[in-house]
Short mmCIF file of C-alpha atoms (C1' of nucleotides) in Angstrom, two decimals:
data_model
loop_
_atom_site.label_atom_id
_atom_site.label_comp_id
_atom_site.label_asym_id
_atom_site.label_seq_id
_atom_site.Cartn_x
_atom_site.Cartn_y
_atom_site.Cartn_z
CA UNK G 1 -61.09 45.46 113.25
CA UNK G 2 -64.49 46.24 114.32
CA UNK G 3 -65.93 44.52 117.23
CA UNK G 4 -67.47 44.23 121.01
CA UNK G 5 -65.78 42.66 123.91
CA UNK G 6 -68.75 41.82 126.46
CA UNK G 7 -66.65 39.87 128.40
CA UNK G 8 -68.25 36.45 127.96
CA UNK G 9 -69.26 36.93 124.68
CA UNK G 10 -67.29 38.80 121.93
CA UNK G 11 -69.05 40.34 118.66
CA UNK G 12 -67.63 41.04 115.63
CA UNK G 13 -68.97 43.83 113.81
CA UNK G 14 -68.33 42.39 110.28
CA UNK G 15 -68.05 44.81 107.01
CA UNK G 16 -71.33 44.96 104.28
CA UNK G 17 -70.02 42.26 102.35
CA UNK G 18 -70.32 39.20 104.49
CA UNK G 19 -72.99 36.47 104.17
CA UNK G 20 -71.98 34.34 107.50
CA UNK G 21 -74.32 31.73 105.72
CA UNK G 22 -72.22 31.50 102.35
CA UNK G 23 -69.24 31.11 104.68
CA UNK G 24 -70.36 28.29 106.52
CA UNK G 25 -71.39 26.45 103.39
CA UNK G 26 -67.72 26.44 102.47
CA UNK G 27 -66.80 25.33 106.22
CA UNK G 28 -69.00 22.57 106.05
CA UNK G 29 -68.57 21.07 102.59
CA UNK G 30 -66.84 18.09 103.56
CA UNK G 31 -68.65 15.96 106.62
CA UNK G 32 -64.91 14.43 107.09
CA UNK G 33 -63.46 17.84 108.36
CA UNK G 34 -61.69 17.36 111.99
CA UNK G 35 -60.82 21.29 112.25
CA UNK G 36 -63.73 22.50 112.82
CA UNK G 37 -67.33 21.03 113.04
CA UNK G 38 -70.99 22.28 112.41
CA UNK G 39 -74.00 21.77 114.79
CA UNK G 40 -77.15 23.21 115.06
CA UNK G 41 -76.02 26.20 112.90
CA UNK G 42 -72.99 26.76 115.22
CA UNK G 43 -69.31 26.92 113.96
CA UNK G 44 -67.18 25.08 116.45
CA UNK G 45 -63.56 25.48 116.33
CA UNK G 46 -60.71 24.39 118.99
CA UNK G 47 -57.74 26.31 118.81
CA UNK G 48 -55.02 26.42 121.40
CA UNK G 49 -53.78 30.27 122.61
CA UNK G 50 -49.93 30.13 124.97
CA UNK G 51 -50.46 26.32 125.78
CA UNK G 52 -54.44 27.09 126.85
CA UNK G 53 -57.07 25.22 125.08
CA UNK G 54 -60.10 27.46 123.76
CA UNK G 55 -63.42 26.19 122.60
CA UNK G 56 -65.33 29.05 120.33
CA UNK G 57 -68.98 28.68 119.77
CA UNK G 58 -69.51 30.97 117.04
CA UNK G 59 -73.00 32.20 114.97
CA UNK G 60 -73.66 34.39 112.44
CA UNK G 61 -76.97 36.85 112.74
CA UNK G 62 -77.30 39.25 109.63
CA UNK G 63 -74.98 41.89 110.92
CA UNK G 64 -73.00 40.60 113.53
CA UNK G 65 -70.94 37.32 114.68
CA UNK G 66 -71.04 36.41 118.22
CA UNK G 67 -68.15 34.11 119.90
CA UNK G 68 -69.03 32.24 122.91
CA UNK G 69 -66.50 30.24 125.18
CA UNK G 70 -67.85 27.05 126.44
CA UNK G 71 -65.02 26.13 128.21
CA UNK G 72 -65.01 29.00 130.45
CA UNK G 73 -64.46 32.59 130.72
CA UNK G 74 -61.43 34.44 128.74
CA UNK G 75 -58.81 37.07 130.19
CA UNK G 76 -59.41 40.54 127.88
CA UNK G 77 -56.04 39.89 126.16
CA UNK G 78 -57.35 36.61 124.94
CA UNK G 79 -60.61 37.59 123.88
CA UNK G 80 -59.08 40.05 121.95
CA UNK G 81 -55.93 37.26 120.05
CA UNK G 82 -59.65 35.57 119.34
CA UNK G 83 -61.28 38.47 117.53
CA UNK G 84 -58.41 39.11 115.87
CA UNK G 85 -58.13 35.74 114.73
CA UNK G 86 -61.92 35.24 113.93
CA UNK G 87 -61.42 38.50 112.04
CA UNK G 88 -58.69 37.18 109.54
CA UNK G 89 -60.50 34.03 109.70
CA UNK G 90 -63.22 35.60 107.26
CA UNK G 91 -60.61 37.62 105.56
CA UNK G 92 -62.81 40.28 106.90
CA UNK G 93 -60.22 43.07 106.70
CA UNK G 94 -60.32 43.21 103.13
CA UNK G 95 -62.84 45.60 101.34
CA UNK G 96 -64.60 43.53 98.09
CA UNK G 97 -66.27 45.98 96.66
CA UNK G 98 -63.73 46.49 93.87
CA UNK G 99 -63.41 43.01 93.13
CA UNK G 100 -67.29 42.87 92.75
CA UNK G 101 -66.69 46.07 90.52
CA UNK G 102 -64.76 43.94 88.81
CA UNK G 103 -66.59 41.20 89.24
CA UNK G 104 -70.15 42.47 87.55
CA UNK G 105 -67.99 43.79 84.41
CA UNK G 106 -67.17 40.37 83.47
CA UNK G 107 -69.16 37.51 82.14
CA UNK G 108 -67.43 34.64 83.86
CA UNK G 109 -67.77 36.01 87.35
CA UNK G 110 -71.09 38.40 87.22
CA UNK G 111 -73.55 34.89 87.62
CA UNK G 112 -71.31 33.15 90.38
CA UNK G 113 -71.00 36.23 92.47
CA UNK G 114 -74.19 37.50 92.14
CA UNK G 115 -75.24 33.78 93.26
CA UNK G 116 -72.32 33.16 96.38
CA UNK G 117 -72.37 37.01 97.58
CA UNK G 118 -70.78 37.77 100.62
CA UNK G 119 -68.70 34.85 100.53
CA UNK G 120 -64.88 35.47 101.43
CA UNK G 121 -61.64 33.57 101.70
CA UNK G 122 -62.23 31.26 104.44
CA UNK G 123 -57.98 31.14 105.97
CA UNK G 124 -55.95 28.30 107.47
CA UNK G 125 -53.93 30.76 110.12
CA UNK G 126 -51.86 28.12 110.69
CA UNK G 127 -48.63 27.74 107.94
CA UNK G 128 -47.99 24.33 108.69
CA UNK G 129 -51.84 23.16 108.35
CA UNK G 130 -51.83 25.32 105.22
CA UNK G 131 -48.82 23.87 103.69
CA UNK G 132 -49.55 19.95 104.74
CA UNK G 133 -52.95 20.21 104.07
CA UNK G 134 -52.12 21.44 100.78
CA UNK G 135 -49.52 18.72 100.38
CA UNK G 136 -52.17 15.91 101.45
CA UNK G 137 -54.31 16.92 98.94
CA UNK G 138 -52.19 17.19 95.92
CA UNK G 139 -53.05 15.24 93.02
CA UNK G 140 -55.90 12.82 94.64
CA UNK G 141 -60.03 13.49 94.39
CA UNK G 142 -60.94 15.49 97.36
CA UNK G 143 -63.04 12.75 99.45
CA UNK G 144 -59.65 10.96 99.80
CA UNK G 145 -57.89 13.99 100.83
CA UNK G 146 -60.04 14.56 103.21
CA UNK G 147 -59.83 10.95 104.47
CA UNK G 148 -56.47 11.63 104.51
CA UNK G 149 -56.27 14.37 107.17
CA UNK G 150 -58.82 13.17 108.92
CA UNK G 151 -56.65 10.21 109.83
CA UNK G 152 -53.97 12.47 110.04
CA UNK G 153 -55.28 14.76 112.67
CA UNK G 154 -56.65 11.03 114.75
CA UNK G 155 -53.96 9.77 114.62
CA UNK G 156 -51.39 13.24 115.66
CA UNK G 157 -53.40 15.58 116.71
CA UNK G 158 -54.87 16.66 119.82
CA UNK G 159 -58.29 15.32 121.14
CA UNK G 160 -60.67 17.33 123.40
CA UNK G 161 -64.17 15.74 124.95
CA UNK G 162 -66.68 18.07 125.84
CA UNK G 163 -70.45 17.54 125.81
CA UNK G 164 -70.07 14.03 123.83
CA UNK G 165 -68.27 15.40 120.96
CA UNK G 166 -64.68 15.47 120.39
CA UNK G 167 -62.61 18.34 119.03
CA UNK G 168 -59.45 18.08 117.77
CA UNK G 169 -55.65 20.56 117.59
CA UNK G 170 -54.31 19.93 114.46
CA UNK G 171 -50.82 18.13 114.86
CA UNK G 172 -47.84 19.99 115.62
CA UNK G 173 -45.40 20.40 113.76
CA UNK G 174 -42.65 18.97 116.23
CA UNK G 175 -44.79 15.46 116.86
CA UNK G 176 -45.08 15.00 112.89
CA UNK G 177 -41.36 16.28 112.38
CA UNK G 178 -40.51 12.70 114.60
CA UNK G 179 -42.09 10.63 112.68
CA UNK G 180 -40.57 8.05 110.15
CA UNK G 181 -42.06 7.88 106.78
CA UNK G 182 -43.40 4.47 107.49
CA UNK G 183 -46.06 6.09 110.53
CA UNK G 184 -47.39 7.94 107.34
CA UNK G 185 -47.44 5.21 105.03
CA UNK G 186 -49.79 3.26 107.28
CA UNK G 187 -52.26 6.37 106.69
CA UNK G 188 -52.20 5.32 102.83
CA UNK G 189 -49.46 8.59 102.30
CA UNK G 190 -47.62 8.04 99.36
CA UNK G 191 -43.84 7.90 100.12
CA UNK G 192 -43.11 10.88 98.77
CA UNK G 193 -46.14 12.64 100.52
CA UNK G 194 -44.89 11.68 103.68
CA UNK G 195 -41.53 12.65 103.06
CA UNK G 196 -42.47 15.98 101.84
CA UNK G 197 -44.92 16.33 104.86
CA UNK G 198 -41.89 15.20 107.71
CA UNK G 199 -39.49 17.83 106.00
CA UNK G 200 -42.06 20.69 105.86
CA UNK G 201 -42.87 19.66 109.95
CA UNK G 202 -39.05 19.73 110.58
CA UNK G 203 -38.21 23.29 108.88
CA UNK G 204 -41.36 24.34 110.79
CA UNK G 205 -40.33 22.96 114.21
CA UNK G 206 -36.58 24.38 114.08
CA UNK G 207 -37.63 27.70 113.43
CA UNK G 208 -36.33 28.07 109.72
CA UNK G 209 -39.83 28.63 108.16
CA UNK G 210 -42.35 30.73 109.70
CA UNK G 211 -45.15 32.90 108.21
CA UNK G 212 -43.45 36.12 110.04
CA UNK G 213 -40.90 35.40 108.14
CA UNK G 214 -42.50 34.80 104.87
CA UNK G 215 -44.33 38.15 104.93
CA UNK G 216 -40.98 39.75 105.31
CA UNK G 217 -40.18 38.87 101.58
CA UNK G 218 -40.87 42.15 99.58
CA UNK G 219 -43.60 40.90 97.32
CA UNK G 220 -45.78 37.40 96.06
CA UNK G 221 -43.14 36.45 93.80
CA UNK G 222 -40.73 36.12 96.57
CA UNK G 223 -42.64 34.40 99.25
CA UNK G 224 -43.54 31.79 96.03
CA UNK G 225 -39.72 31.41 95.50
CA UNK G 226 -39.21 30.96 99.00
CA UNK G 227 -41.93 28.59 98.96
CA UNK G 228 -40.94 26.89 95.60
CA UNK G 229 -37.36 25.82 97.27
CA UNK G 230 -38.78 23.32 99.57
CA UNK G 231 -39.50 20.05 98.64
CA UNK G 232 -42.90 18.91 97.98
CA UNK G 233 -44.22 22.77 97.24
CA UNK G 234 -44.69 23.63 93.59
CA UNK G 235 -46.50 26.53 91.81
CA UNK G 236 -49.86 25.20 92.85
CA UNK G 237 -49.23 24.87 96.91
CA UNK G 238 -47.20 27.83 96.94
CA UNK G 239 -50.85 29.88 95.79
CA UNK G 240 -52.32 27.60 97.50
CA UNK G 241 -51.31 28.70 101.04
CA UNK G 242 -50.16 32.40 100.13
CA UNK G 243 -54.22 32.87 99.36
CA UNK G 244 -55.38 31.07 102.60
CA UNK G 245 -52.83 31.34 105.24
CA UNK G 246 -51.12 34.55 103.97
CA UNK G 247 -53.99 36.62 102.41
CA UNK G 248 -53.27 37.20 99.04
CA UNK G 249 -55.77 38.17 97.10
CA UNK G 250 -53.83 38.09 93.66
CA UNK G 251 -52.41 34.41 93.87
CA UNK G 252 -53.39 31.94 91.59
CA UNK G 253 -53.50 28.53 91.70
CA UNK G 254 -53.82 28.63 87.54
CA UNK G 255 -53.40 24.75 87.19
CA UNK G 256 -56.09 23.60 89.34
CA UNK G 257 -57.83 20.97 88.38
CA UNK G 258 -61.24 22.22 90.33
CA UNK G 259 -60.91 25.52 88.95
CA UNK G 260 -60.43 23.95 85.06
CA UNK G 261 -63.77 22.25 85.88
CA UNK G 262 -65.65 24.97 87.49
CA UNK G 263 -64.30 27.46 84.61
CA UNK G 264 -65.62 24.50 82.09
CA UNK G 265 -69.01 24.32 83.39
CA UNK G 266 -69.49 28.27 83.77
CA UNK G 267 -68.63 28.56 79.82
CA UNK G 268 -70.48 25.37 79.05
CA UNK G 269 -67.71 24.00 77.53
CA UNK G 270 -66.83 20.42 76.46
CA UNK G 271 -63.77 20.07 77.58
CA UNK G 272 -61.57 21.96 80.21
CA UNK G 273 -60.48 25.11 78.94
CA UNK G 274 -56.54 25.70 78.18
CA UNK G 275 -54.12 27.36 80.33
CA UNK G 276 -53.20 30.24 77.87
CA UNK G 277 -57.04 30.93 77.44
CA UNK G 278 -57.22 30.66 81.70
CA UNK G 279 -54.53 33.50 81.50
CA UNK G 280 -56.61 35.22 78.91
CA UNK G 281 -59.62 35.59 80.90
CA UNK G 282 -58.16 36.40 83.98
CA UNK G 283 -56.36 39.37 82.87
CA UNK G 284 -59.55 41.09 83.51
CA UNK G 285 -59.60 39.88 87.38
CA UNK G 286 -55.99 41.27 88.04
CA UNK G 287 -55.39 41.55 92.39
CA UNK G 288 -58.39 39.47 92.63
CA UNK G 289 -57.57 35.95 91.21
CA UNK G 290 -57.57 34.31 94.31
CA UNK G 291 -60.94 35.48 95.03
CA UNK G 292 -62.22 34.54 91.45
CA UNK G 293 -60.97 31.06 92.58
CA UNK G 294 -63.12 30.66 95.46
CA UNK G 295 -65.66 31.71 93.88
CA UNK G 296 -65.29 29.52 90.90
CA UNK G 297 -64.45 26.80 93.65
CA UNK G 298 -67.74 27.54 95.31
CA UNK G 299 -69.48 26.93 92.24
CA UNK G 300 -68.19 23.23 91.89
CA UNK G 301 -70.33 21.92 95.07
CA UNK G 302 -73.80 22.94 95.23
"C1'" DG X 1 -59.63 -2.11 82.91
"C1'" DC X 2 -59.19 2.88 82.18
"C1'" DC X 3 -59.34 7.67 83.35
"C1'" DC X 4 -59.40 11.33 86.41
"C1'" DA X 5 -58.54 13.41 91.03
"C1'" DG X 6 -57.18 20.53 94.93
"C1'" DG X 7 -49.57 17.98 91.70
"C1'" DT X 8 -44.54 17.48 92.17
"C1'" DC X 9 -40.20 15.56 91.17
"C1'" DT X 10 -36.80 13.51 88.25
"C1'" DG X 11 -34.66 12.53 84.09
"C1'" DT X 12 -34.13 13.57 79.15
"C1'" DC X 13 -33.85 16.25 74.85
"C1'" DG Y 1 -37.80 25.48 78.85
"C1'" DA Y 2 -40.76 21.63 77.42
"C1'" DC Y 3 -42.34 16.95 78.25
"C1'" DA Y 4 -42.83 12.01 79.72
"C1'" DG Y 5 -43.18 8.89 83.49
"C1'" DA Y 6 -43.59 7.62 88.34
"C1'" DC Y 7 -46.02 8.08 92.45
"C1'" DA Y 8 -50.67 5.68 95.54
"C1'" DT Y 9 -55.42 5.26 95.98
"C1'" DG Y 10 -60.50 5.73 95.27
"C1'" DG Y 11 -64.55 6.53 92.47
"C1'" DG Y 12 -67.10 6.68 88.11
#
DNA sequence: GCCCAGGTCTGTC
DNA sequence: GACAGACATGGG
């Protein structure tokens, strides 16, 4: 991790292949998002650090990110949880340049990368946002999933006020874990969404599934097992939150429907390709697919 | 009205 | 192991 701690301000010293503006594109796709908002350029997010509340201000120049702290000064232990948290944010540990290797060998993926370059996995740190969000969204068009968690996080989560705009914690896991199925329902949940959602907050909250624990397992396969047992997380959440919440740069959410369509419209095909031709052309982005997703993804809105 | 959306579970052959 | 049907709702 590369990066300055100025006291009041923090910079991270991000590697070559970042675009901060590709990133934020992806942040701000959706105008419904409650976990983070962007003004003027700036990347607000509220996070909370051993019960304190922390407000980061964050821009990108060309080389550099700066973090400021509107609420107030940090102690040097806490500025550095933030950098280190800003840092896996971007997924900026990780060195692309073989997947653009990769990449530029193969006619799929040389266009999109070429066009979205310096884009990187944009993470959800937190397993139980990763998993519900993932949950919320399954099998509806994305507009309503977002409406979805936006209610969601009203309705749950946290609220903070500060110069006339609100900021919100996503809900714990031990507030949702209380609820009956009927508090969901009257979000427009499905019955079996909120059920899935109130068991995932309840093995959260008691301790018996934590991402410590899920990095423990020796490889993917077994975190997606471990995954795969709980109700309400098939193959496609499980890759869903092992690439943004555990970094995995080889899962592959294979039977998404965005990534049929974007895959479609970069082969200028008339209908959605099949999944044994998927598997056929992503033999040639092996350790990457999750990145050839979110690129493909990023393809889909612009 | 019908089909498709960031799918998963259950029951059946 | 493969496959149909149910689940809830919104948009085209």
């Amino acid at each position: 991790m590369e990066w300055t701690d100025n006291k009041k301000t923090i910079i991270i010293h991000p590697p070559k292949e970042f675009s901060f503006e590709e990133c934020l594109v992806f942040l701000g796709r959706s105008n419904q998002e409650m976990t983070h908002q962007i003004k003027d350029g700036y990347l607000y997010k509220l996070m909370k650090l051993n019960g304190k509340r922390i407000l980061l201000k964050i821009s990108g120049q060309s080389r550099e990110i700066t973090i400021d702290f509107p609420l107030g000064p940090l102690l040097k232990n806490e500025r550095m949880l933030i950098a280190k948290y800003v840092w896996d944010w971007f997924d900026l540990e990780r060195d692309l340049c073989s997947f653009y290797d990769i990449a530029y060998q193969d006619e799929i993926l040389r266009p999109i990368v070429q066009k979205y370059d310096g884009l990187r996995m944009i993470g959800i740190s937190n397993l139980f946002e990763a998993l519900t969000w993932a949950i919320i969204g399954q099998q509806i068009n994305l507009p309503f999933a977002y409406a979805l968690k936006k209610r969601f996080i009203e309705q749950f989560g946290e609220p903070l006020e500060f110069e006339g705009q609100t900021f919100w914690l996503y809900p714990t896991p031990e507030k949702i874990a209380a609820l009956s199925v009927e508090d969901l329902r009257n979000l427009q949940f499905s019955v079996r969404k909120a059920e899935y959602v109130i068991e995932v907050a309840s093995k959260v909250a008691n301790g018996t599934l934590t991402k410590v624990d899920l990095l423990q397992n020796e490889n993917d396969d077994e975190i997606k097992k471990t995954l795969m047992n709980i109700r309400g997380i098939g193959e496609w959440t499980a890759h869903y939150v092992m690439m943004k919440c555990l970094h995995s740069s080889s899962a592959f959410p294979i039977t998404d429907v965005g990534l049929h369509n974007a895959l479609k419209q970069a082969l200028g095909l008339h209908r959605k390709p099949s999944l044994p031709e998927i598997k056929g052309m992503s033999k040639k982005w092996d350790g990457w697919e999750a990145y050839a997703t979110i690129y493909l993804w990023r393809s889909l809105y612009d």
